mmCIF file of N, CA and C in Angstrom:
data_model
loop_
_atom_site.group_PDB
_atom_site.id
_atom_site.type_symbol
_atom_site.label_atom_id
_atom_site.label_comp_id
_atom_site.label_asym_id
_atom_site.label_seq_id
_atom_site.Cartn_x
_atom_site.Cartn_y
_atom_site.Cartn_z
ATOM 1 N N MET A 1 6.422 -5.141 -16.124
ATOM 2 C CA MET A 1 7.200 -6.191 -15.471
ATOM 3 C C MET A 1 6.703 -7.490 -14.373
ATOM 4 N N ALA A 2 6.901 -8.488 -15.288
ATOM 5 C CA ALA A 2 6.509 -9.116 -14.747
ATOM 6 C C ALA A 2 6.369 -9.653 -13.319
ATOM 7 N N LEU A 3 4.951 -10.514 -12.281
ATOM 8 C CA LEU A 3 5.013 -10.140 -11.143
ATOM 9 C C LEU A 3 4.376 -12.183 -11.293
ATOM 10 N N GLU A 4 4.116 -12.983 -12.371
ATOM 11 C CA GLU A 4 4.137 -13.839 -11.965
ATOM 12 C C GLU A 4 5.049 -14.907 -11.160
ATOM 13 N N GLY A 5 3.526 -15.849 -10.245
ATOM 14 C CA GLY A 5 5.376 -16.347 -8.859
ATOM 15 C C GLY A 5 5.182 -15.598 -7.466
ATOM 16 N N ILE A 6 4.717 -13.785 -7.829
ATOM 17 C CA ILE A 6 4.114 -13.382 -5.962
ATOM 18 C C ILE A 6 2.775 -13.694 -6.497
ATOM 19 N N GLY A 7 2.390 -14.228 -6.787
ATOM 20 C CA GLY A 7 0.250 -13.475 -6.259
ATOM 21 C C GLY A 7 -0.443 -12.775 -7.539
ATOM 22 N N TYR A 8 0.031 -12.214 -8.281
ATOM 23 C CA TYR A 8 -0.367 -11.020 -9.253
ATOM 24 C C TYR A 8 -1.098 -12.141 -10.090
ATOM 25 N N SER A 9 -2.570 -11.315 -10.139
ATOM 26 C CA SER A 9 -3.358 -12.860 -11.246
ATOM 27 C C SER A 9 -3.120 -12.298 -12.664
ATOM 28 N N GLY A 10 -2.632 -10.367 -12.967
ATOM 29 C CA GLY A 10 -3.043 -10.554 -13.974
ATOM 30 C C GLY A 10 -4.366 -9.722 -14.382
ATOM 31 N N ASP A 11 -5.225 -9.660 -13.309
ATOM 32 C CA ASP A 11 -6.795 -8.927 -13.399
ATOM 33 C C ASP A 11 -6.181 -7.449 -14.312
ATOM 34 N N SER A 12 -7.020 -6.980 -15.367
ATOM 35 C CA SER A 12 -6.745 -5.475 -16.160
ATOM 36 C C SER A 12 -7.748 -4.323 -14.775
ATOM 37 N N ASP A 13 -7.388 -4.675 -13.661
ATOM 38 C CA ASP A 13 -8.709 -4.102 -12.329
ATOM 39 C C ASP A 13 -7.784 -2.030 -12.439
ATOM 40 N N THR A 14 -7.997 -1.204 -12.406
ATOM 41 C CA THR A 14 -7.260 -0.278 -12.608
ATOM 42 C C THR A 14 -7.731 0.285 -11.533
ATOM 43 N N ALA A 15 -6.869 1.954 -10.853
ATOM 44 C CA ALA A 15 -7.176 1.709 -10.545
ATOM 45 C C ALA A 15 -8.847 3.168 -10.183
ATOM 46 N N PRO A 16 -8.924 3.631 -9.262
ATOM 47 C CA PRO A 16 -10.810 4.068 -9.683
ATOM 48 C C PRO A 16 -10.248 5.439 -10.277
ATOM 49 N N ALA A 17 -11.201 5.951 -11.567
ATOM 50 C CA ALA A 17 -10.723 7.747 -11.498
ATOM 51 C C ALA A 17 -11.224 8.472 -10.485
ATOM 52 N N HIS A 18 -12.076 8.080 -9.590
ATOM 53 C CA HIS A 18 -13.487 9.200 -8.910
ATOM 54 C C HIS A 18 -12.175 9.430 -8.015
ATOM 55 N N GLY A 19 -11.589 7.875 -7.556
ATOM 56 C CA GLY A 19 -10.663 8.504 -6.386
ATOM 57 C C GLY A 19 -9.232 8.818 -6.381
ATOM 58 N N ARG A 20 -8.509 8.775 -5.175
ATOM 59 C CA ARG A 20 -6.910 9.358 -5.382
ATOM 60 C C ARG A 20 -6.783 7.778 -3.933
ATOM 61 N N ALA A 21 -6.095 7.457 -4.068
ATOM 62 C CA ALA A 21 -5.355 7.074 -3.009
ATOM 63 C C ALA A 21 -4.037 6.838 -3.179
ATOM 64 N N ALA A 22 -3.067 6.476 -2.066
ATOM 65 C CA ALA A 22 -1.727 7.145 -1.391
ATOM 66 C C ALA A 22 -1.382 6.603 -0.326
ATOM 67 N N LEU A 23 0.607 5.991 -0.093
ATOM 68 C CA LEU A 23 -0.173 5.004 0.837
ATOM 69 C C LEU A 23 1.422 6.139 1.792
ATOM 70 N N ARG A 24 1.350 6.853 3.297
ATOM 71 C CA ARG A 24 2.375 7.413 3.292
ATOM 72 C C ARG A 24 3.249 6.999 4.936
ATOM 73 N N VAL A 25 4.066 7.657 4.985
ATOM 74 C CA VAL A 25 5.232 6.493 5.461
ATOM 75 C C VAL A 25 5.266 7.556 6.635
ATOM 76 N N VAL A 26 4.469 6.908 7.546
ATOM 77 C CA VAL A 26 4.321 7.514 8.956
ATOM 78 C C VAL A 26 5.212 6.743 10.353
ATOM 79 N N SER A 27 6.654 6.039 9.842
ATOM 80 C CA SER A 27 7.331 5.549 11.410
ATOM 81 C C SER A 27 8.181 4.641 10.138
ATOM 82 N N GLY A 28 9.709 5.362 10.332
ATOM 83 C CA GLY A 28 11.129 4.789 10.178
ATOM 84 C C GLY A 28 11.339 5.706 9.225
ATOM 85 N N PHE A 29 12.132 5.228 8.657
ATOM 86 C CA PHE A 29 13.392 6.390 7.532
ATOM 87 C C PHE A 29 12.536 6.871 7.017
ATOM 88 N N TYR A 30 11.879 5.822 6.578
ATOM 89 C CA TYR A 30 11.107 7.027 5.720
ATOM 90 C C TYR A 30 10.227 7.521 5.808
ATOM 91 N N GLU A 31 10.107 8.234 6.390
ATOM 92 C CA GLU A 31 8.941 8.948 7.550
ATOM 93 C C GLU A 31 8.059 10.205 7.005
ATOM 94 N N GLY A 32 6.964 10.320 6.116
ATOM 95 C CA GLY A 32 6.463 11.622 5.689
ATOM 96 C C GLY A 32 6.762 10.953 4.133
ATOM 97 N N LEU A 33 7.290 9.978 3.773
ATOM 98 C CA LEU A 33 7.149 9.569 1.764
ATOM 99 C C LEU A 33 5.648 9.546 2.159
ATOM 100 N N GLU A 34 5.483 10.322 0.689
ATOM 101 C CA GLU A 34 4.205 9.361 -0.260
ATOM 102 C C GLU A 34 4.356 8.474 -1.070
ATOM 103 N N TRP A 35 3.583 7.509 -1.858
ATOM 104 C CA TRP A 35 3.545 6.855 -2.877
ATOM 105 C C TRP A 35 2.250 7.216 -3.288
ATOM 106 N N PRO A 36 1.667 7.051 -3.812
ATOM 107 C CA PRO A 36 0.282 7.462 -4.620
ATOM 108 C C PRO A 36 -0.238 5.688 -5.109
ATOM 109 N N LEU A 37 -0.583 5.662 -5.037
ATOM 110 C CA LEU A 37 -1.196 3.952 -5.888
ATOM 111 C C LEU A 37 -2.493 4.868 -6.710
ATOM 112 N N ASP A 38 -1.861 4.785 -8.176
ATOM 113 C CA ASP A 38 -2.754 5.105 -9.096
ATOM 114 C C ASP A 38 -2.134 3.308 -10.268
ATOM 115 N N ARG A 39 -1.753 2.797 -9.697
ATOM 116 C CA ARG A 39 -1.658 1.573 -10.814
ATOM 117 C C ARG A 39 -3.023 0.429 -10.159
ATOM 118 N N SER A 40 -3.097 -0.309 -11.822
ATOM 119 C CA SER A 40 -3.279 -1.861 -10.399
ATOM 120 C C SER A 40 -2.952 -2.334 -9.880
ATOM 121 N N SER A 41 -1.837 -2.295 -9.493
ATOM 122 C CA SER A 41 -1.128 -3.113 -8.709
ATOM 123 C C SER A 41 -0.005 -2.615 -8.296
ATOM 124 N N THR A 42 1.075 -2.525 -7.120
ATOM 125 C CA THR A 42 2.130 -2.014 -6.429
ATOM 126 C C THR A 42 2.233 -3.101 -5.287
ATOM 127 N N VAL A 43 3.788 -3.070 -5.818
ATOM 128 C CA VAL A 43 4.927 -4.237 -5.417
ATOM 129 C C VAL A 43 5.804 -4.019 -4.242
ATOM 130 N N ILE A 44 5.228 -3.633 -2.971
ATOM 131 C CA ILE A 44 6.572 -3.315 -2.273
ATOM 132 C C ILE A 44 7.265 -4.014 -1.342
ATOM 133 N N GLY A 45 8.337 -3.166 -1.766
ATOM 134 C CA GLY A 45 9.512 -4.261 -1.144
ATOM 135 C C GLY A 45 11.289 -3.474 -1.140
ATOM 136 N N ARG A 46 12.243 -4.056 -0.388
ATOM 137 C CA ARG A 46 13.275 -3.577 -0.727
ATOM 138 C C ARG A 46 14.069 -4.163 -2.190
ATOM 139 N N GLY A 47 13.410 -4.941 -3.065
ATOM 140 C CA GLY A 47 13.752 -5.657 -4.333
ATOM 141 C C GLY A 47 14.242 -4.180 -5.274
ATOM 142 N N ARG A 48 14.839 -4.273 -6.393
ATOM 143 C CA ARG A 48 14.964 -3.638 -7.575
ATOM 144 C C ARG A 48 14.438 -3.904 -8.184
ATOM 145 N N ASN A 49 13.181 -5.148 -8.565
ATOM 146 C CA ASN A 49 11.764 -5.359 -9.189
ATOM 147 C C ASN A 49 11.035 -4.976 -8.747
ATOM 148 N N ALA A 50 10.909 -3.947 -7.172
ATOM 149 C CA ALA A 50 9.647 -3.296 -6.564
ATOM 150 C C ALA A 50 8.921 -2.563 -7.166
ATOM 151 N N ASP A 51 7.574 -1.801 -7.367
ATOM 152 C CA ASP A 51 7.451 -0.750 -7.242
ATOM 153 C C ASP A 51 7.122 0.154 -6.751
ATOM 154 N N PHE A 52 7.743 0.106 -5.441
ATOM 155 C CA PHE A 52 8.211 1.454 -4.012
ATOM 156 C C PHE A 52 9.111 0.255 -3.252
ATOM 157 N N VAL A 53 10.307 0.701 -3.789
ATOM 158 C CA VAL A 53 11.356 0.499 -2.976
ATOM 159 C C VAL A 53 11.348 0.817 -1.948
ATOM 160 N N LEU A 54 12.320 0.270 -0.742
ATOM 161 C CA LEU A 54 11.819 0.760 0.176
ATOM 162 C C LEU A 54 13.563 0.245 1.159
ATOM 163 N N HIS A 55 14.924 0.368 1.049
ATOM 164 C CA HIS A 55 15.806 0.216 1.030
ATOM 165 C C HIS A 55 15.424 0.377 3.641
ATOM 166 N N GLU A 56 15.327 -1.274 3.458
ATOM 167 C CA GLU A 56 15.072 -1.603 5.576
ATOM 168 C C GLU A 56 15.736 -3.238 5.027
ATOM 169 N N ALA A 57 16.283 -3.622 5.996
ATOM 170 C CA ALA A 57 15.959 -4.940 5.765
ATOM 171 C C ALA A 57 15.310 -5.764 6.467
ATOM 172 N N THR A 58 14.627 -4.510 7.458
ATOM 173 C CA THR A 58 13.589 -5.875 7.625
ATOM 174 C C THR A 58 11.947 -5.904 6.329
ATOM 175 N N ILE A 59 12.678 -5.584 5.802
ATOM 176 C CA ILE A 59 11.767 -5.451 4.416
ATOM 177 C C ILE A 59 11.577 -6.560 3.485
ATOM 178 N N SER A 60 11.210 -7.471 3.491
ATOM 179 C CA SER A 60 11.270 -8.609 1.790
ATOM 180 C C SER A 60 11.562 -7.716 0.331
ATOM 181 N N ARG A 61 12.056 -8.498 -0.249
ATOM 182 C CA ARG A 61 12.678 -8.104 -1.482
ATOM 183 C C ARG A 61 11.393 -7.756 -1.991
ATOM 184 N N ALA A 62 10.269 -8.968 -2.117
ATOM 185 C CA ALA A 62 9.015 -8.342 -2.402
ATOM 186 C C ALA A 62 7.645 -8.717 -1.091
ATOM 187 N N HIS A 63 8.219 -7.668 -1.158
ATOM 188 C CA HIS A 63 7.760 -7.934 0.511
ATOM 189 C C HIS A 63 5.551 -7.743 0.686
ATOM 190 N N ALA A 64 4.865 -7.477 -0.066
ATOM 191 C CA ALA A 64 3.585 -7.273 -0.054
ATOM 192 C C ALA A 64 3.279 -6.444 -1.380
ATOM 193 N N LEU A 65 2.261 -6.976 -2.391
ATOM 194 C CA LEU A 65 1.349 -6.106 -3.401
ATOM 195 C C LEU A 65 0.086 -5.569 -2.549
ATOM 196 N N VAL A 66 0.033 -4.352 -3.509
ATOM 197 C CA VAL A 66 -1.580 -3.000 -2.945
ATOM 198 C C VAL A 66 -2.333 -3.297 -4.448
ATOM 199 N N SER A 67 -3.287 -3.970 -4.600
ATOM 200 C CA SER A 67 -4.319 -4.444 -5.823
ATOM 201 C C SER A 67 -5.715 -3.320 -5.675
ATOM 202 N N TYR A 68 -5.218 -3.288 -7.422
ATOM 203 C CA TYR A 68 -7.277 -2.354 -6.750
ATOM 204 C C TYR A 68 -7.761 -3.903 -7.460
ATOM 205 N N LYS A 69 -9.300 -3.894 -6.672
ATOM 206 C CA LYS A 69 -10.706 -5.296 -7.541
ATOM 207 C C LYS A 69 -12.080 -4.570 -8.243
ATOM 208 N N GLY A 70 -12.179 -3.630 -9.405
ATOM 209 C CA GLY A 70 -12.394 -3.162 -8.816
ATOM 210 C C GLY A 70 -12.819 -2.205 -7.815
ATOM 211 N N ASP A 71 -13.619 -0.925 -7.532
ATOM 212 C CA ASP A 71 -13.200 -0.120 -6.371
ATOM 213 C C ASP A 71 -12.400 -0.348 -5.120
ATOM 214 N N ARG A 72 -12.384 -1.625 -4.749
ATOM 215 C CA ARG A 72 -11.912 -2.454 -4.036
ATOM 216 C C ARG A 72 -10.006 -1.489 -3.721
ATOM 217 N N LEU A 73 -9.647 -1.411 -2.245
ATOM 218 C CA LEU A 73 -8.199 -2.283 -2.243
ATOM 219 C C LEU A 73 -7.724 -2.618 -1.608
ATOM 220 N N TYR A 74 -6.617 -4.140 -1.999
ATOM 221 C CA TYR A 74 -6.569 -4.456 -1.384
ATOM 222 C C TYR A 74 -4.876 -4.927 -0.609
ATOM 223 N N VAL A 75 -4.957 -5.423 0.015
ATOM 224 C CA VAL A 75 -3.188 -5.809 0.595
ATOM 225 C C VAL A 75 -3.587 -7.281 0.893
ATOM 226 N N GLN A 76 -1.953 -7.913 0.742
ATOM 227 C CA GLN A 76 -1.346 -9.696 0.155
ATOM 228 C C GLN A 76 -0.303 -9.238 0.633
ATOM 229 N N ASP A 77 0.091 -10.213 1.358
ATOM 230 C CA ASP A 77 1.274 -10.476 1.608
ATOM 231 C C ASP A 77 2.051 -11.428 0.871
ATOM 232 N N LEU A 78 3.186 -11.307 0.284
ATOM 233 C CA LEU A 78 4.008 -11.974 -1.242
ATOM 234 C C LEU A 78 5.235 -13.260 -0.133
ATOM 235 N N GLY A 79 4.423 -13.854 0.830
ATOM 236 C CA GLY A 79 5.787 -14.315 1.678
ATOM 237 C C GLY A 79 6.911 -13.862 2.264
ATOM 238 N N SER A 80 6.545 -13.169 2.752
ATOM 239 C CA SER A 80 7.395 -11.557 3.956
ATOM 240 C C SER A 80 8.334 -12.427 4.891
ATOM 241 N N THR A 81 9.381 -12.876 5.009
ATOM 242 C CA THR A 81 9.394 -12.749 6.750
ATOM 243 C C THR A 81 8.607 -12.249 8.309
ATOM 244 N N ASN A 82 8.708 -10.667 7.525
ATOM 245 C CA ASN A 82 8.302 -10.398 8.310
ATOM 246 C C ASN A 82 6.714 -10.075 8.802
ATOM 247 N N GLY A 83 6.290 -10.607 7.762
ATOM 248 C CA GLY A 83 4.744 -9.838 7.396
ATOM 249 C C GLY A 83 4.122 -8.635 7.581
ATOM 250 N N VAL A 84 2.702 -9.058 7.252
ATOM 251 C CA VAL A 84 1.600 -6.978 6.997
ATOM 252 C C VAL A 84 0.872 -7.471 8.224
ATOM 253 N N LEU A 85 0.679 -6.470 8.632
ATOM 254 C CA LEU A 85 -0.008 -6.332 10.659
ATOM 255 C C LEU A 85 -0.880 -4.768 9.793
ATOM 256 N N VAL A 86 -1.939 -5.490 9.714
ATOM 257 C CA VAL A 86 -2.984 -4.260 8.677
ATOM 258 C C VAL A 86 -3.737 -4.292 11.057
ATOM 259 N N ASN A 87 -3.541 -2.905 10.934
ATOM 260 C CA ASN A 87 -4.016 -2.410 12.531
ATOM 261 C C ASN A 87 -3.486 -3.709 13.365
ATOM 262 N N GLY A 88 -2.531 -4.375 13.089
ATOM 263 C CA GLY A 88 -1.417 -4.783 14.683
ATOM 264 C C GLY A 88 -2.419 -6.337 14.045
ATOM 265 N N VAL A 89 -3.147 -6.358 13.392
ATOM 266 C CA VAL A 89 -3.256 -8.083 12.434
ATOM 267 C C VAL A 89 -2.838 -8.310 11.786
ATOM 268 N N ARG A 90 -1.364 -9.685 11.947
ATOM 269 C CA ARG A 90 -1.066 -10.488 10.863
ATOM 270 C C ARG A 90 -2.047 -10.870 10.139
ATOM 271 N N GLU A 91 -1.512 -10.795 8.199
ATOM 272 C CA GLU A 91 -2.901 -10.373 7.475
ATOM 273 C C GLU A 91 -2.419 -12.082 5.941
ATOM 274 N N ASP A 92 -2.643 -12.426 5.536
ATOM 275 C CA ASP A 92 -2.549 -13.276 4.379
ATOM 276 C C ASP A 92 -2.472 -11.797 2.987
ATOM 277 N N ARG A 93 -4.273 -11.408 2.615
ATOM 278 C CA ARG A 93 -4.504 -10.958 2.495
ATOM 279 C C ARG A 93 -6.230 -10.278 3.293
ATOM 280 N N VAL A 94 -5.372 -8.626 3.086
ATOM 281 C CA VAL A 94 -7.648 -7.969 3.521
ATOM 282 C C VAL A 94 -7.763 -6.381 2.221
ATOM 283 N N LEU A 95 -9.389 -6.665 3.161
ATOM 284 C CA LEU A 95 -9.112 -4.868 2.366
ATOM 285 C C LEU A 95 -9.284 -4.451 2.915
ATOM 286 N N LEU A 96 -7.694 -2.734 2.742
ATOM 287 C CA LEU A 96 -8.548 -1.113 3.272
ATOM 288 C C LEU A 96 -9.557 -0.825 3.162
ATOM 289 N N CYS A 97 -9.474 0.304 4.423
ATOM 290 C CA CYS A 97 -10.330 1.219 4.270
ATOM 291 C C CYS A 97 -8.864 2.513 4.459
ATOM 292 N N ALA A 98 -10.174 4.090 4.871
ATOM 293 C CA ALA A 98 -9.214 4.563 4.567
ATOM 294 C C ALA A 98 -8.227 4.806 6.287
ATOM 295 N N GLY A 99 -7.785 5.242 6.337
ATOM 296 C CA GLY A 99 -6.529 5.108 7.398
ATOM 297 C C GLY A 99 -6.044 4.192 8.244
ATOM 298 N N ASP A 100 -5.810 2.901 7.049
ATOM 299 C CA ASP A 100 -5.736 1.503 7.776
ATOM 300 C C ASP A 100 -4.306 1.615 8.104
ATOM 301 N N GLU A 101 -3.956 1.452 9.135
ATOM 302 C CA GLU A 101 -1.983 1.388 9.554
ATOM 303 C C GLU A 101 -1.400 0.089 8.651
ATOM 304 N N LEU A 102 -0.272 -0.037 7.591
ATOM 305 C CA LEU A 102 0.442 -1.326 7.654
ATOM 306 C C LEU A 102 1.553 -1.223 7.632
ATOM 307 N N ARG A 103 1.701 -2.345 9.140
ATOM 308 C CA ARG A 103 2.980 -2.292 9.700
ATOM 309 C C ARG A 103 4.221 -3.347 8.791
ATOM 310 N N MET A 104 5.399 -2.891 8.164
ATOM 311 C CA MET A 104 6.739 -4.111 7.449
ATOM 312 C C MET A 104 7.123 -3.421 7.752
ATOM 313 N N GLY A 105 8.072 -5.015 8.854
ATOM 314 C CA GLY A 105 9.012 -5.466 9.567
ATOM 315 C C GLY A 105 9.048 -3.163 10.311
ATOM 316 N N ARG A 106 10.017 -3.063 10.046
ATOM 317 C CA ARG A 106 10.585 -1.265 10.933
ATOM 318 C C ARG A 106 9.327 -0.039 10.494
ATOM 319 N N LEU A 107 9.043 -0.449 9.494
ATOM 320 C CA LEU A 107 8.064 0.621 8.420
ATOM 321 C C LEU A 107 6.919 0.541 9.232
ATOM 322 N N VAL A 108 6.152 1.667 9.242
ATOM 323 C CA VAL A 108 4.843 1.559 9.416
ATOM 324 C C VAL A 108 4.086 2.724 8.372
ATOM 325 N N VAL A 109 2.842 2.339 7.558
ATOM 326 C CA VAL A 109 2.800 3.363 6.725
ATOM 327 C C VAL A 109 0.991 3.192 6.875
ATOM 328 N N ARG A 110 0.707 4.326 6.397
ATOM 329 C CA ARG A 110 -0.877 4.299 6.284
ATOM 330 C C ARG A 110 -1.767 4.551 4.748
ATOM 331 N N LEU A 111 -2.054 4.296 4.756
ATOM 332 C CA LEU A 111 -3.357 4.366 3.789
ATOM 333 C C LEU A 111 -3.844 6.050 3.485
ATOM 334 N N LEU A 112 -3.744 6.598 2.678
ATOM 335 C CA LEU A 112 -4.743 7.505 2.638
ATOM 336 C C LEU A 112 -5.555 7.367 0.700
ATOM 337 N N MET A 113 -7.432 7.985 1.342
ATOM 338 C CA MET A 113 -7.977 7.748 0.944
ATOM 339 C C MET A 113 -8.769 8.644 0.148
ATOM 340 N N GLY A 114 -9.545 9.279 -0.911
ATOM 341 C CA GLY A 114 -10.135 10.414 -1.450
ATOM 342 C C GLY A 114 -9.066 11.065 -1.718
ATOM 343 N N THR A 115 -10.074 11.785 -2.666
ATOM 344 C CA THR A 115 -9.975 13.059 -3.523
ATOM 345 C C THR A 115 -8.682 13.726 -3.375
ATOM 346 N N ARG A 116 -7.657 14.549 -4.444
ATOM 347 C CA ARG A 116 -6.721 15.419 -3.691
ATOM 348 C C ARG A 116 -7.190 16.566 -2.851
ATOM 349 N N GLU A 117 -8.241 17.072 -3.516
ATOM 350 C CA GLU A 117 -8.658 18.394 -2.636
ATOM 351 C C GLU A 117 -9.069 18.187 -0.915
ATOM 352 N N SER A 118 -9.639 16.537 -1.023
ATOM 353 C CA SER A 118 -9.782 16.163 0.647
ATOM 354 C C SER A 118 -8.311 16.302 2.012
ATOM 355 N N ARG A 119 -7.808 15.915 1.362
ATOM 356 C CA ARG A 119 -6.306 15.840 1.817
ATOM 357 C C ARG A 119 -5.824 17.062 2.402
ATOM 358 N N GLY A 120 -6.246 18.179 1.071
ATOM 359 C CA GLY A 120 -5.058 18.988 1.207
ATOM 360 C C GLY A 120 -4.857 19.209 -0.353
ATOM 361 N N SER A 121 -4.427 20.768 -1.336
ATOM 362 C CA SER A 121 -4.099 20.578 -2.319
ATOM 363 C C SER A 121 -2.604 21.988 -2.740
ATOM 364 N N GLY A 122 -1.412 20.809 -1.194
ATOM 365 C CA GLY A 122 -0.608 21.852 -1.506
ATOM 366 C C GLY A 122 0.496 21.354 -2.585
ATOM 367 N N ALA A 123 1.181 22.039 -2.779
ATOM 368 C CA ALA A 123 1.754 21.875 -3.253
ATOM 369 C C ALA A 123 2.579 21.000 -3.625
ATOM 370 N N SER A 124 2.939 20.529 -2.586
ATOM 371 C CA SER A 124 3.933 19.301 -2.108
ATOM 372 C C SER A 124 3.051 17.931 -1.666
ATOM 373 N N GLY A 125 1.624 17.987 -2.022
ATOM 374 C CA GLY A 125 0.893 16.555 -1.475
ATOM 375 C C GLY A 125 -0.184 16.953 -0.846
ATOM 376 N N GLY A 126 0.398 18.263 -0.099
ATOM 377 C CA GLY A 126 -0.960 18.491 0.273
ATOM 378 C C GLY A 126 -0.390 18.224 2.627
ATOM 379 N N SER A 127 -0.923 18.947 3.306
ATOM 380 C CA SER A 127 -0.380 18.969 4.954
ATOM 381 C C SER A 127 -1.018 18.105 6.046
ATOM 382 N N GLY A 128 -2.506 17.202 5.779
ATOM 383 C CA GLY A 128 -3.659 16.729 6.495
ATOM 384 C C GLY A 128 -2.529 15.662 7.186
ATOM 385 N N ALA A 129 -2.849 15.392 8.608
ATOM 386 C CA ALA A 129 -2.254 15.014 9.178
ATOM 387 C C ALA A 129 -2.755 13.487 9.341
ATOM 388 N N SER A 130 -3.995 13.086 9.148
ATOM 389 C CA SER A 130 -5.007 12.263 8.789
ATOM 390 C C SER A 130 -4.976 11.629 7.539
ATOM 391 N N GLY A 131 -4.845 12.808 6.676
ATOM 392 C CA GLY A 131 -5.628 12.142 4.888
ATOM 393 C C GLY A 131 -6.314 12.719 5.203
ATOM 394 N N GLY A 132 -7.185 12.298 3.532
ATOM 395 C CA GLY A 132 -8.792 12.626 3.323
ATOM 396 C C GLY A 132 -9.662 10.986 3.848
ATOM 397 N N SER A 133 -10.688 10.904 3.652
ATOM 398 C CA SER A 133 -11.702 9.414 4.123
ATOM 399 C C SER A 133 -12.875 9.640 2.812
ATOM 400 N N ALA A 134 -12.949 9.652 1.878
ATOM 401 C CA ALA A 134 -14.270 9.814 1.018
ATOM 402 C C ALA A 134 -13.909 7.916 0.718
ATOM 403 N N VAL A 135 -13.866 7.395 1.428
ATOM 404 C CA VAL A 135 -13.925 5.674 1.562
ATOM 405 C C VAL A 135 -15.093 4.937 0.554
ATOM 406 N N THR A 136 -13.888 3.924 -0.006
ATOM 407 C CA THR A 136 -14.340 2.881 -1.169
ATOM 408 C C THR A 136 -14.150 1.948 -1.329
ATOM 409 N N GLY A 137 -13.464 1.885 -0.398
ATOM 410 C CA GLY A 137 -13.354 0.301 0.355
ATOM 411 C C GLY A 137 -14.638 -0.380 1.317
ATOM 412 N N GLY A 138 -15.349 0.012 2.311
ATOM 413 C CA GLY A 138 -16.541 -0.805 2.886
ATOM 414 C C GLY A 138 -15.569 -1.024 4.060
ATOM 415 N N GLU A 139 -15.970 -2.233 4.865
ATOM 416 C CA GLU A 139 -15.429 -3.022 6.003
ATOM 417 C C GLU A 139 -13.954 -3.709 5.215
ATOM 418 N N HIS A 140 -13.236 -4.140 6.288
ATOM 419 C CA HIS A 140 -12.361 -5.038 6.204
ATOM 420 C C HIS A 140 -12.514 -6.357 5.956
ATOM 421 N N GLY A 141 -12.397 -7.618 5.714
ATOM 422 C CA GLY A 141 -12.511 -8.488 5.479
ATOM 423 C C GLY A 141 -12.129 -9.208 3.626
ATOM 424 N N VAL A 142 -12.699 -10.203 3.377
ATOM 425 C CA VAL A 142 -12.151 -10.395 1.759
ATOM 426 C C VAL A 142 -13.329 -10.782 1.460
#
């Protein structure tokens, strides 16, 4: 998928093998849906070219980019109409930590980080309400 023009630099960083991250929708129509962050980058939006497609009117076609830089995970607003709020603060680009909540339009997603076992090993992806916390991101900031 070509991402030129929406903030993707084409870096070859990949998801770290030692830890897994996922986004879980905690509020809105898609509540409970989890999306693994197992690629170097993931575009979230309602457009058909997004990786994580959410058919929600308050989400832009290409709303946000979640990407790895080394073993750190960042979110970047892609010029969306409603912005990206991380823990209630509107951000253009910010380092993410386990448990962070991202609001995009009416939807709220939580970042789950850690190994699969730390979140629970059920067949459908675990049942822990807050997820694991094997944090690799450190403090917020860029």
